XYZ file of C-alpha atoms in Angstrom:
633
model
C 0.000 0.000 0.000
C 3.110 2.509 0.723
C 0.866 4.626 3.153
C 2.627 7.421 4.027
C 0.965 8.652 7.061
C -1.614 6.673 9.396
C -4.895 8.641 8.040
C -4.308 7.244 4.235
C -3.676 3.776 6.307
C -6.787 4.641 8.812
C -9.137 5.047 5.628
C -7.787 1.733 3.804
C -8.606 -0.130 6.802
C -11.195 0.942 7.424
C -12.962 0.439 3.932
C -11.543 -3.232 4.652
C -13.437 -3.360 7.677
C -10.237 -3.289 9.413
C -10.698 -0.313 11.714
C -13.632 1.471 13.550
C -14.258 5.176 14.010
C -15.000 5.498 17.569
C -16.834 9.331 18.159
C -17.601 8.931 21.740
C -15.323 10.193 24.246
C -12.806 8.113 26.016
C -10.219 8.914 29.031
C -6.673 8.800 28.032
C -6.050 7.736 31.453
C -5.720 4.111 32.146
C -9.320 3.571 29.719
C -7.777 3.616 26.172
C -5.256 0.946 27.554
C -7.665 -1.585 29.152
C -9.428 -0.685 25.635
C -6.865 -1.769 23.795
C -5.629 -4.355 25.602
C -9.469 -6.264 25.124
C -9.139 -5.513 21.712
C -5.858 -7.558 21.279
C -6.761 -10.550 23.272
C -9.896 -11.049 20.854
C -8.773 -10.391 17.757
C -10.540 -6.735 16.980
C -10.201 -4.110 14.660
C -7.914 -0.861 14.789
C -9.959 1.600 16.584
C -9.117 5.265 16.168
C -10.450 7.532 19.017
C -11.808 10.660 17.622
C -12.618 12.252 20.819
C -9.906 11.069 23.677
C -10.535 13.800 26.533
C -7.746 16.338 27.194
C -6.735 16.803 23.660
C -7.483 17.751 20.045
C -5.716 14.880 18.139
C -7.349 11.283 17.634
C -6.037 8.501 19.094
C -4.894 5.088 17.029
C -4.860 1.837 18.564
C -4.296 -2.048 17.766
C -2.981 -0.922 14.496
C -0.423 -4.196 14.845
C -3.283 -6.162 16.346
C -3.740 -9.231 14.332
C -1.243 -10.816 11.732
C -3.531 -10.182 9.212
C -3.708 -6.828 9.552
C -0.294 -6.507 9.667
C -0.278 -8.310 6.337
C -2.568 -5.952 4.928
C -0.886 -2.842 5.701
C 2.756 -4.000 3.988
C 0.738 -6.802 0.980
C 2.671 -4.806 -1.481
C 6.059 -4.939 0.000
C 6.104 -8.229 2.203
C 7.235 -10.170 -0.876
C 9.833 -7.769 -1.678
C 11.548 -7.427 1.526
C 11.488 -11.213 1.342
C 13.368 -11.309 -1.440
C 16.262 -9.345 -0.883
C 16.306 -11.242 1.920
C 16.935 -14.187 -0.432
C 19.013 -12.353 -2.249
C 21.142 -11.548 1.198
C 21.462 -15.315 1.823
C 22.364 -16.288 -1.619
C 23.206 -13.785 -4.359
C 23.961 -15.739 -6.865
C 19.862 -16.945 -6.781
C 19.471 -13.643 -9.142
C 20.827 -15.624 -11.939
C 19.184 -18.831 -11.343
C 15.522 -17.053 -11.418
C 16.253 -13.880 -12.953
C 12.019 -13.379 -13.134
C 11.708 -13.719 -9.209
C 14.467 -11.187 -8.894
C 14.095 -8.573 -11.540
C 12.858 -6.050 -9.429
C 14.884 -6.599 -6.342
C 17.493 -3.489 -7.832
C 14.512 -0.894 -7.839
C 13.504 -2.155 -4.259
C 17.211 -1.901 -3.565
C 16.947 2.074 -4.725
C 14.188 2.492 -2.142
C 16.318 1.563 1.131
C 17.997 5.086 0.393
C 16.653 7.848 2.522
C 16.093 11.001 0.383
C 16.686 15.046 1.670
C 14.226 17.600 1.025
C 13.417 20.897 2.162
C 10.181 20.572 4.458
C 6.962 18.340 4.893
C 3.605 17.987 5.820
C 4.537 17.457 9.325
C 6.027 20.960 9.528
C 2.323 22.448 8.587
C 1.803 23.079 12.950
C 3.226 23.511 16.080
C 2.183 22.226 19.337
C 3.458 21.759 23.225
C 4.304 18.349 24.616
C 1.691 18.722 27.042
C -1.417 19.312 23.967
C -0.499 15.760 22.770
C -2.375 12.912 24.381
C -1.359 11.988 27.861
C -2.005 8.261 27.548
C -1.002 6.609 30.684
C -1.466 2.041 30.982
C -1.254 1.209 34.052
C -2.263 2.302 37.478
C 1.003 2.580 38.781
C 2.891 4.297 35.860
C 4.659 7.475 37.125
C 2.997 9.649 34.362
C 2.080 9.217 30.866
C 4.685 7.968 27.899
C 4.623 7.684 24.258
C 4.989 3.850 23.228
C 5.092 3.701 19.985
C 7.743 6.270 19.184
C 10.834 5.572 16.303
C 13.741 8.058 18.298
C 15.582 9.014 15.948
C 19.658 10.166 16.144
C 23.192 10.313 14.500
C 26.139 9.306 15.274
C 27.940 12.891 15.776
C 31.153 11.957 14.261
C 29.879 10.822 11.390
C 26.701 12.464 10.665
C 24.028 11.569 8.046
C 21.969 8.987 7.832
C 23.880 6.385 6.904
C 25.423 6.230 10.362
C 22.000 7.066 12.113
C 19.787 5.170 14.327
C 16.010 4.487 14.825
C 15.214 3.213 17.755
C 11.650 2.133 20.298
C 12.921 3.541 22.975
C 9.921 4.395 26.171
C 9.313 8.143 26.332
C 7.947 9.650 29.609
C 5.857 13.083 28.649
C 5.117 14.322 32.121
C 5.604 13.301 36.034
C 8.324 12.838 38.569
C 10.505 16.007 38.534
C 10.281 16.724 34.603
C 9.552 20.484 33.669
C 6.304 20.244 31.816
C 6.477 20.949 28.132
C 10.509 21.448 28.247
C 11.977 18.037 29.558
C 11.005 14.085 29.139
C 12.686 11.160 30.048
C 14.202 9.002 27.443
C 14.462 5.595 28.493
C 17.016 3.051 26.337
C 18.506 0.015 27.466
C 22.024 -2.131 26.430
C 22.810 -2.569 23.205
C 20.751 0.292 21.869
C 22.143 2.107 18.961
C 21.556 5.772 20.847
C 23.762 4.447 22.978
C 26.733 4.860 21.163
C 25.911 7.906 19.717
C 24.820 9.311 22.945
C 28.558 8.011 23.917
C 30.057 9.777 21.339
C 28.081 12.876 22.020
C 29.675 12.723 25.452
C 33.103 12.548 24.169
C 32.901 15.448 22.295
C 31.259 17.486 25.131
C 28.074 18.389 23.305
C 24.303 17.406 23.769
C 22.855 14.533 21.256
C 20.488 15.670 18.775
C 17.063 13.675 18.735
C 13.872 13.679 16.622
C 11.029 11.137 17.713
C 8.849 10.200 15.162
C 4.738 9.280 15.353
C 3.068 7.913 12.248
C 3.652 8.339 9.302
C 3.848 5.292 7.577
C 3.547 2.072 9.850
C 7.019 0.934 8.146
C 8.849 3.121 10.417
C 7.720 2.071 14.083
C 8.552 -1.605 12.607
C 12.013 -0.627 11.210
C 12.035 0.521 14.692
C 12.363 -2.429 16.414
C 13.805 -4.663 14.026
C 17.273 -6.288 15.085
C 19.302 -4.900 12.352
C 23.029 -5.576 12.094
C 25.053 -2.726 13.483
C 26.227 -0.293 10.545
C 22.915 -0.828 8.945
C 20.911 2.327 9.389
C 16.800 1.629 10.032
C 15.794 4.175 7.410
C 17.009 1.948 4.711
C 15.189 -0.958 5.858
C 12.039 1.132 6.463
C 12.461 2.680 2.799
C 11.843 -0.849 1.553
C 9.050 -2.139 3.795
C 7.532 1.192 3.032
C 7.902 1.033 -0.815
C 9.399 4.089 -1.457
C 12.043 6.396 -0.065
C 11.561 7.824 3.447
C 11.874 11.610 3.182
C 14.211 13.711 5.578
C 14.370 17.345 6.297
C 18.055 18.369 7.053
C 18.610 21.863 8.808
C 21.436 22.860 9.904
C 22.632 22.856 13.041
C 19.065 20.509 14.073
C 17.971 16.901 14.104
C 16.497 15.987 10.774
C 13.412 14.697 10.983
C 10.956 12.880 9.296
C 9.067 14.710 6.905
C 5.850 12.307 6.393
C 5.517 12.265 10.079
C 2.100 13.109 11.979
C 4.329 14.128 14.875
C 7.284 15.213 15.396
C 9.054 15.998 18.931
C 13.037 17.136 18.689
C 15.146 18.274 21.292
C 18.509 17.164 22.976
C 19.723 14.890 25.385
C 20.975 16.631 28.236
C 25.129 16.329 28.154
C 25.445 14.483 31.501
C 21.794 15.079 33.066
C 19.861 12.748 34.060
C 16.332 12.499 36.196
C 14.180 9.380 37.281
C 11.947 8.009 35.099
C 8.932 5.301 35.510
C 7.892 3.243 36.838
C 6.195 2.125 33.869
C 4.230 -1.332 33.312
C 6.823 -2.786 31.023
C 6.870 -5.642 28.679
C 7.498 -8.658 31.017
C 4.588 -8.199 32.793
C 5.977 -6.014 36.023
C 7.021 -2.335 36.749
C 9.835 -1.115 35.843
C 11.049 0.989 38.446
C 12.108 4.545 38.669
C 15.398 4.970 37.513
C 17.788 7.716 36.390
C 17.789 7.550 32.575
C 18.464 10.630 30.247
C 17.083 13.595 30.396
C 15.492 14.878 26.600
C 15.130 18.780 26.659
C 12.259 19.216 24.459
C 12.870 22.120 21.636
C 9.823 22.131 19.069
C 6.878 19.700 18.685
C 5.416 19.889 15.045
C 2.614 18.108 13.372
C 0.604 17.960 10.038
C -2.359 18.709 9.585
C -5.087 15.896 10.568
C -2.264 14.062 12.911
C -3.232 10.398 14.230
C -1.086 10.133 17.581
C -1.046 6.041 17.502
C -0.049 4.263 20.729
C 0.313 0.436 21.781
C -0.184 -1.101 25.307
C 2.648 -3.496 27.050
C 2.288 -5.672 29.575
C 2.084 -9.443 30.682
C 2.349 -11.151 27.282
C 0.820 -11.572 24.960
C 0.667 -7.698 24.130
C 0.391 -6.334 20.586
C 4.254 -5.512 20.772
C 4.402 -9.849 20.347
C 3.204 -9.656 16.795
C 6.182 -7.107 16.201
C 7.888 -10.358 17.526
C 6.284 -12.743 14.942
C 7.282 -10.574 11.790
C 10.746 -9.625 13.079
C 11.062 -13.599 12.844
C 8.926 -13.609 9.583
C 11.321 -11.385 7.756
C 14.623 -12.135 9.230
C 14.191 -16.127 9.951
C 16.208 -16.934 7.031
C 18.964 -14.931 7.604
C 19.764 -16.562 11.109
C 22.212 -19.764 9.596
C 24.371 -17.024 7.290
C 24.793 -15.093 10.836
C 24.913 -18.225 13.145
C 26.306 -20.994 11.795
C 25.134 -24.294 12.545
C 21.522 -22.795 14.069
C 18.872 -23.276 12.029
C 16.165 -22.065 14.500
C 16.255 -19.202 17.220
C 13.214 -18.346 19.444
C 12.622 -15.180 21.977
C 9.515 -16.714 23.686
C 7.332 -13.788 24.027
C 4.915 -15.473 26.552
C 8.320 -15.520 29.037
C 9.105 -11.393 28.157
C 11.150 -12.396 25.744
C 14.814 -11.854 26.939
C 14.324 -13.952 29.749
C 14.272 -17.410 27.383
C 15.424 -18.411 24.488
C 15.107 -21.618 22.997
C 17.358 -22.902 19.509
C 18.352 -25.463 16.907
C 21.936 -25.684 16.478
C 23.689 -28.948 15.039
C 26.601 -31.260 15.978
C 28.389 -31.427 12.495
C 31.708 -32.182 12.961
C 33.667 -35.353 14.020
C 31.089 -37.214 12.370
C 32.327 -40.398 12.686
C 32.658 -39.760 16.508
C 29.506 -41.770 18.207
C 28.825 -39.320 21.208
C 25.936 -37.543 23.041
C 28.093 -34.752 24.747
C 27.667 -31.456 23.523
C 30.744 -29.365 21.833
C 29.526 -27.334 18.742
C 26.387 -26.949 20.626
C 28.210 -24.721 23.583
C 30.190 -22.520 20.431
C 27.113 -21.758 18.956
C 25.557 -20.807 22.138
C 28.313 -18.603 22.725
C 27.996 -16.987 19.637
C 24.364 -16.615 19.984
C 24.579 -14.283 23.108
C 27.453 -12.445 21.581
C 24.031 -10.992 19.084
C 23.134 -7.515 19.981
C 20.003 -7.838 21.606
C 20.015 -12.083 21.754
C 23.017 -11.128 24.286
C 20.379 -10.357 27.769
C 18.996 -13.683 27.300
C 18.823 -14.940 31.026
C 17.722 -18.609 30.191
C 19.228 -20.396 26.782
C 18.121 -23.736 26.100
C 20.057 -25.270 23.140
C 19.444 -28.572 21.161
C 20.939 -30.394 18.186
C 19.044 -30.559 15.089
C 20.327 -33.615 14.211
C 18.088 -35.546 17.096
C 14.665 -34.653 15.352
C 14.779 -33.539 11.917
C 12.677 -30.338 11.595
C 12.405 -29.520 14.970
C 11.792 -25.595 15.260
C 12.543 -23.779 17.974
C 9.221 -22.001 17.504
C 7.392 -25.025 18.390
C 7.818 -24.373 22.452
C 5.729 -27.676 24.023
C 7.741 -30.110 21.101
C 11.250 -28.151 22.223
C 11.022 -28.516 25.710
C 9.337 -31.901 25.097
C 12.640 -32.613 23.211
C 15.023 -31.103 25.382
C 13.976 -32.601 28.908
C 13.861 -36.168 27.391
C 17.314 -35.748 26.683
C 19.321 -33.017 29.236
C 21.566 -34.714 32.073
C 21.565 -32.046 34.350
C 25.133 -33.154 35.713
C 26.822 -32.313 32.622
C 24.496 -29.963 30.099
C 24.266 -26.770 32.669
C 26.348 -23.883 31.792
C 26.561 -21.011 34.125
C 27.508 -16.903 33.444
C 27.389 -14.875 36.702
C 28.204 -11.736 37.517
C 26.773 -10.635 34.190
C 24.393 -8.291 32.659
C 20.471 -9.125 32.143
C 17.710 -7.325 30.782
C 17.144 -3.755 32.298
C 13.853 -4.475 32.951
C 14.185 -7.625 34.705
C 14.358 -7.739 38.661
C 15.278 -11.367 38.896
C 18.789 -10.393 39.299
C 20.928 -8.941 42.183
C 21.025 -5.194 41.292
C 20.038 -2.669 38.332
C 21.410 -4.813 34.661
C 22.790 -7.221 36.862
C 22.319 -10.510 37.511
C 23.441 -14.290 35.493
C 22.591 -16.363 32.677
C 22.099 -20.670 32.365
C 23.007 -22.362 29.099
C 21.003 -25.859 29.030
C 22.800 -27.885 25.898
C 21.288 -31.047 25.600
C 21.942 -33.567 22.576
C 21.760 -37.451 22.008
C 18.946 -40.157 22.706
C 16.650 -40.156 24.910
C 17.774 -41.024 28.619
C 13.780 -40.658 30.095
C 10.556 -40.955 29.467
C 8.238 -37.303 30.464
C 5.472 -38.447 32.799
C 2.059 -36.395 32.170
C 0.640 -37.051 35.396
C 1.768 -37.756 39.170
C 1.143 -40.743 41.962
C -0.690 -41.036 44.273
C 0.478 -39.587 47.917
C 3.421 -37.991 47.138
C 5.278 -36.868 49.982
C 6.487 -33.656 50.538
C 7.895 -31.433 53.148
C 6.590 -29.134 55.849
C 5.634 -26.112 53.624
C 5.325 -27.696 50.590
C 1.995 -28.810 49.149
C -0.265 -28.761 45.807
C 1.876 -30.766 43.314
C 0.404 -30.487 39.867
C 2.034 -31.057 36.628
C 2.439 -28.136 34.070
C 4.277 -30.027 31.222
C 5.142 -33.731 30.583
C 8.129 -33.958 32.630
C 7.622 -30.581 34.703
C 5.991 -30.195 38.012
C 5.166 -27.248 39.830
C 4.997 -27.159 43.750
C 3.690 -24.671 46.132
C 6.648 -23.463 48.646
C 6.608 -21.523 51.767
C 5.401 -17.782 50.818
C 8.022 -15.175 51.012
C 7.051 -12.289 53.377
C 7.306 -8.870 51.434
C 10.275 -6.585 52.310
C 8.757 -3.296 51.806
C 12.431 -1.692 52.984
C 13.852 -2.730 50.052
C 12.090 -0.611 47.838
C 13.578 2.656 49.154
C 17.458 1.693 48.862
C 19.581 2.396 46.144
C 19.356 -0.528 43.402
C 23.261 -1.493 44.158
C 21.484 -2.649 48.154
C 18.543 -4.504 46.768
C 20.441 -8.119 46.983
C 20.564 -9.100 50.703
C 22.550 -12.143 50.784
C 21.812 -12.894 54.567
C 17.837 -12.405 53.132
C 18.066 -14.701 50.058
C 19.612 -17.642 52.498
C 15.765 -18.127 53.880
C 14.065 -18.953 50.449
C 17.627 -20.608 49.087
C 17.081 -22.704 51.848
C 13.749 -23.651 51.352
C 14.375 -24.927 47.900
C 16.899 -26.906 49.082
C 15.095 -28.967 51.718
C 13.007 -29.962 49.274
C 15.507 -31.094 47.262
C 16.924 -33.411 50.238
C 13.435 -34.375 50.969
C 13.635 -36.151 47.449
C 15.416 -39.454 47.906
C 16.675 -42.318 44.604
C 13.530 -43.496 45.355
C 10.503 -41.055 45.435
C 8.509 -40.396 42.719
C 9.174 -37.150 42.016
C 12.758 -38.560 40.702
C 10.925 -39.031 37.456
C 10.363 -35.808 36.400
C 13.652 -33.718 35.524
C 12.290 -29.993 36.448
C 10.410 -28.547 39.134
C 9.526 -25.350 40.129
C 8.921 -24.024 43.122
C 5.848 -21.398 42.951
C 3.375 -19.301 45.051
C 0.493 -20.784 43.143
C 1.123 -24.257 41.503
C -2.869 -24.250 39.995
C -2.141 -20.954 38.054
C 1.349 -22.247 37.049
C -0.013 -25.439 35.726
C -3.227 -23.861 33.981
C -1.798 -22.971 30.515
C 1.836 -23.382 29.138
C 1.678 -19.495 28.897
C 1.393 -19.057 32.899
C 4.219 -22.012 33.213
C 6.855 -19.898 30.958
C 5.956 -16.558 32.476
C 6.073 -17.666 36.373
C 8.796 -19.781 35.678
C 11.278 -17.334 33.980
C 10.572 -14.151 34.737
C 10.662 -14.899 38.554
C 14.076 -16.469 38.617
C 17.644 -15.748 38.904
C 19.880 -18.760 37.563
C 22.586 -18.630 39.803
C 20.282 -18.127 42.624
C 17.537 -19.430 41.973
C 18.690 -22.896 40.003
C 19.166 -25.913 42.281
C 18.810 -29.454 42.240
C 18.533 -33.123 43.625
C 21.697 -34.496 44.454
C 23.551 -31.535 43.316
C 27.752 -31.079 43.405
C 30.527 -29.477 42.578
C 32.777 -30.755 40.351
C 36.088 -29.012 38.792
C 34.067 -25.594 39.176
C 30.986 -27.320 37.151
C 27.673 -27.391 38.896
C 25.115 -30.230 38.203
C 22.552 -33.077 39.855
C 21.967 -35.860 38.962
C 18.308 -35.878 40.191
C 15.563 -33.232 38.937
C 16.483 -29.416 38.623
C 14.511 -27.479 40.889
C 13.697 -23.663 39.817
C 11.998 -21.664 42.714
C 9.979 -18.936 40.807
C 8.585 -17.323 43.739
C 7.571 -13.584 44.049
C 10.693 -12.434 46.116
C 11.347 -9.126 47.744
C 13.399 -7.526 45.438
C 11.488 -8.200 42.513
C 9.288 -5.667 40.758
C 5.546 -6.090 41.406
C 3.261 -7.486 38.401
C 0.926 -5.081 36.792
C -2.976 -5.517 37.200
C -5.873 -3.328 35.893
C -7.626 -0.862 37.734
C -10.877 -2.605 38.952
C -12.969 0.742 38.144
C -11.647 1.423 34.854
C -12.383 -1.867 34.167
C -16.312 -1.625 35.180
C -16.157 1.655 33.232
C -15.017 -0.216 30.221
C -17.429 -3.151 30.321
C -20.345 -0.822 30.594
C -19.117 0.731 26.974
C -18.934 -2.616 25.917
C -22.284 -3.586 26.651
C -25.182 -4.051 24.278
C -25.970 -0.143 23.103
C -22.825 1.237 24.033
C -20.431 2.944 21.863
C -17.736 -0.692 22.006
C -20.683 -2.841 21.357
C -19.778 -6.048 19.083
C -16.281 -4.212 18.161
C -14.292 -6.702 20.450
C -15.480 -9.730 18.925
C -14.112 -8.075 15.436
C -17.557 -7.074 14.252
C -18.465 -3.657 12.902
């Protein structure tokens, strides 16, 4: 379609019956989210908000919603972007099937970014605080724009060739920022600002920034695609776009996006920072306030009939998770020409992403060698979290290929199926500690900081996975409601941790309390000496240790995101008979995760009980959501 801004995509949709017009008026507080977050779970349309209450421009959301949709909005470049793809893997295909290919130079052409003089989005001005103040969750520290592409260059080099788009969280208003003049710009590792923010520093002069909303829907997915580093996102966006992305270059300013509905640019601050959040993040908990960047806001401009188009995060699934599914629908290919030897690599999304990650590597060499020990497996991992973003994996599970033909990583209840038949915990665990995690997870022992477990498993299978448990199983004192999530996995209910409430006012360096974590550490491992050669509970490899075994067991979803998100490997990781041996860790009996709610962790997000009541009442027969949720208009 090569929209270039969300009203020409708005009206295509909605002649499709893809998106509803909603006139009535709705609270940007808290009720567009719970809004949006109903209209995800069931499928529905993109719904723009005509009348949102505070503020003069219309509100877009579920525009990603359904794979479909998504679909829809790039049918005429999906095939195209494919191909160079193809083309990236193997060039010499071009002269194979010169008629697949013959276009793939023109596409080519439209990966360049092309200067002009001005743009639509230039047509108005505005102040940060006129824009909608959308705020998620109940305990958010103010409202944020999440669905922004930040753009900036690298100030050594600048242009776009060397720039960098980027989804990174932007907080409007709260804590101590000066209302229409500062915001808090929230990036995490591995970011591309990050080194030009670093080389802005270097130099002794503030980073120029331009964050872009709308325009066309090419550039909040270039946004957060895992590109390799050197490749600038406006190339890739050009493509998925269909044509050229304009930029307006001033001098001495950030250039910005000319088909933009909105554009905000300032500065980062040259050493200032303030605290931002918390903020109901991605992995299903809030991110707490933190001192992150401080953008000092210069001009806001927008065009004339500007959509301001948001998402919702939260406990997946979220709408971010289909930007999940076509990352891996455009990119899959590529992953054996980057990582050799893996044919399959898989963020689950239902366990926040970074927090597991499941692949297919291969044993290839010293075939004649009859063995079930891994060794190219534990390269490959290796090289897997040396990837950019791959690299904050907490959990890595890794298999060989050559076990089950066609196995795919993507396929989470046949991997795990796979892997647990196989793993001997004595020998396959692989620990990093003292190492950087996700920003947003609280798992770990401090702010970035925490470990990582590589599970390489190849060979036969050693076990059989039993789906269901004995009779009388005993347990110890504090220990009850067995019930199995997974062939092979049980999860028990431990002792509950008592809240810490102290912890939340010291400095994130003082949240890990050895002397504290020796109580639950201990807990975990009574149960493990509770679990002699002979008790059943010997036949299934993992357990885990949970507040609530009959949520953890109610859906494979629930099992990945207790499980994960809630644990700390080097912590958190024990295990029946367990030793030491030349500095390697393993047990020969089950592993045992606990995945309790500790003190230090963040707390999980949940809806406001009232906004919800408010929104089921405009859902109800006559009101203005009526039959919209189930898709219907």
């Amino acid at each position: 379609m090569g929209f270039r801004s969300l009203r020409d995509c708005v009206e295509a949709l909605r002649r499709e019956r893809e998106c509803v017009i909603i006139d009535h008026p709705v609270d940007p507080h808290l009720e567009i989210a719970e809004i949006q977050r109903r209209l995800f779970r069931l499928g529905g349309p993109a719904v723009l908000f005509t009348q949102p209450r505070g503020t003069a421009f219309p509100v877009l959301v579920n525009l990603y919603g359904t794979q479909t949709r998504i679909e829809r909005i790039f049918a005429d470049t999906f095939d195209r972007v494919r191909r160079l793809v193809e083309l990236k893997i193997d060039p010499t295909a071009a002269l194979r099937k010169p008629g697949r290919y013959w276009r793939s130079p023109y596409d080519a052409l439209s990966m360049l970014p092309r200067s002009v003089g001005s743009g639509a989005v230039m047509a108005h001005s505005t102040r940060l605080s006129a824009l909608p103040q959308v705020v998620s969750w109940p305990g958010d520290g103010g409202p944020f724009i999440t669905l922004p592409a930040v753009y900036s260059e690298d100030p050594t080099r600048p242009g776009p060739k060397h720039s960098n788009l980027g989804m990174y969280r932007v907080q409007m208003a709260g804590n101590d920022y000066e209302p229409d003049r500062e915001a808090g710009l929230h990036y995490q590792l591995h970011r591309g600002i990050g080194l030009h923010h670093a080389a802005a520093l270097a130099l002794g002069e503030p980073l120029k920034v331009a964050i872009f909303l709308g325009g066309s829907p090419a550039m909040a997915v270039s946004a957060v695609m895992p590109l390799p580093e050197g490749l600038a996102e406006l190339t890739f966006a050009g493509v998925l776009a269909g044509h050229r992305i304009p930029m307006i270059r001033r001098a001495g300013r950030p250039a910005i996006y000319a088909d933009a509905d909105v554009v905000i640019e300032g500065t980062v601050a040259l050493a200032a920072t303030k605290p931002e959040g918390p903020f109901g993040d991605h992995l299903g908990y809030y991110a707490r306030r933190h001192e992150f960047p401080l953008l000092r806001v210069e001009h806001v401009w927008h065009r004339e009939g500007a959509i301001w188009p948001i998402t919702v995060v939260g406990r997946p699934p979220q709408e971010d998770t289909l930007f999940g599914w076509l990352v891996h629908e455009l990119t899959g290919p590529v992953i054996p020409t980057v990582l050799p030897g893996v044919s399959s690599v898989h963020a689950v999304d239902a366990s926040g992403v970074h927090p597991l990650l499941l692949a297919v590597g291969s044993e290839r060499y010293l075939p004649w060698k009859q063995s079930d020990r891994p060794a190219e497996l534990l390269t490959q991992a290796s090289a897997i979290l040396g990837q950019g973003q791959l690299s904050l994996a907490k959990y890595l599970f890794i298999v060989n290929g050559g076990d089950c033909p066609g196995l795919d990583a993507h396929d989470v209840r046949a991997f795990l199926a796979h892997l647990l038949a196989r793993v001997d915990w004595r020998r396959d665990c692989h620990f990093h500690t003292e190492t950087t995690i996700d920003t947003l997870d609280y798992s770990g022992q401090g702010f970035n900081a925490g470990s990582k477990l590589v599970v390489a498993a190849r060979g036969e299978p050693r076990r059989r996975l039993p789906a269901e448990l004995p009779a009388g199983i005993g347990l110890p004192a504090g220990f009850t409601n067995p019930r199995v999530c997974l062939p092979g996995v049980v999860a028990i209910e431990g002792p509950r941790i008592e809240p810490r409430p102290q912890l939340e006012a010291e400095s994130d360096a003082a949240i890990w309390r050895p002397a504290i974590a020796a109580a639950w550490t201990g807990d975990v491992e009574r149960l493990a000496a509770s679990i002699g050669p002979d008790h059943p509970l010997q036949a299934f490899p993992l357990l885990v240790v949970v507040d609530d075994a009959d949520f953890t067991a109610a859906n494979l979803e629930n099992f990945l995101w207790l499980t994960f998100t809630r644990s700390n490997p080097a912590v958190d990781v024990h295990g029946v008979d367990a030793a030491i041996r030349h500095k390697h860790w393993g047990c020969g009996g089950p592993l045992t995760i606990d995945a309790r709610l500790k003190p230090h962790h963040a707390p999980p997000v949940e809806e406001d009980s009232t906004i919800t009541t408010r929104v089921d009442e405009l859902c109800r027969r006559g009101g203005p959501l009526a039959g919209i949720m189930r898709g219907q208009n």
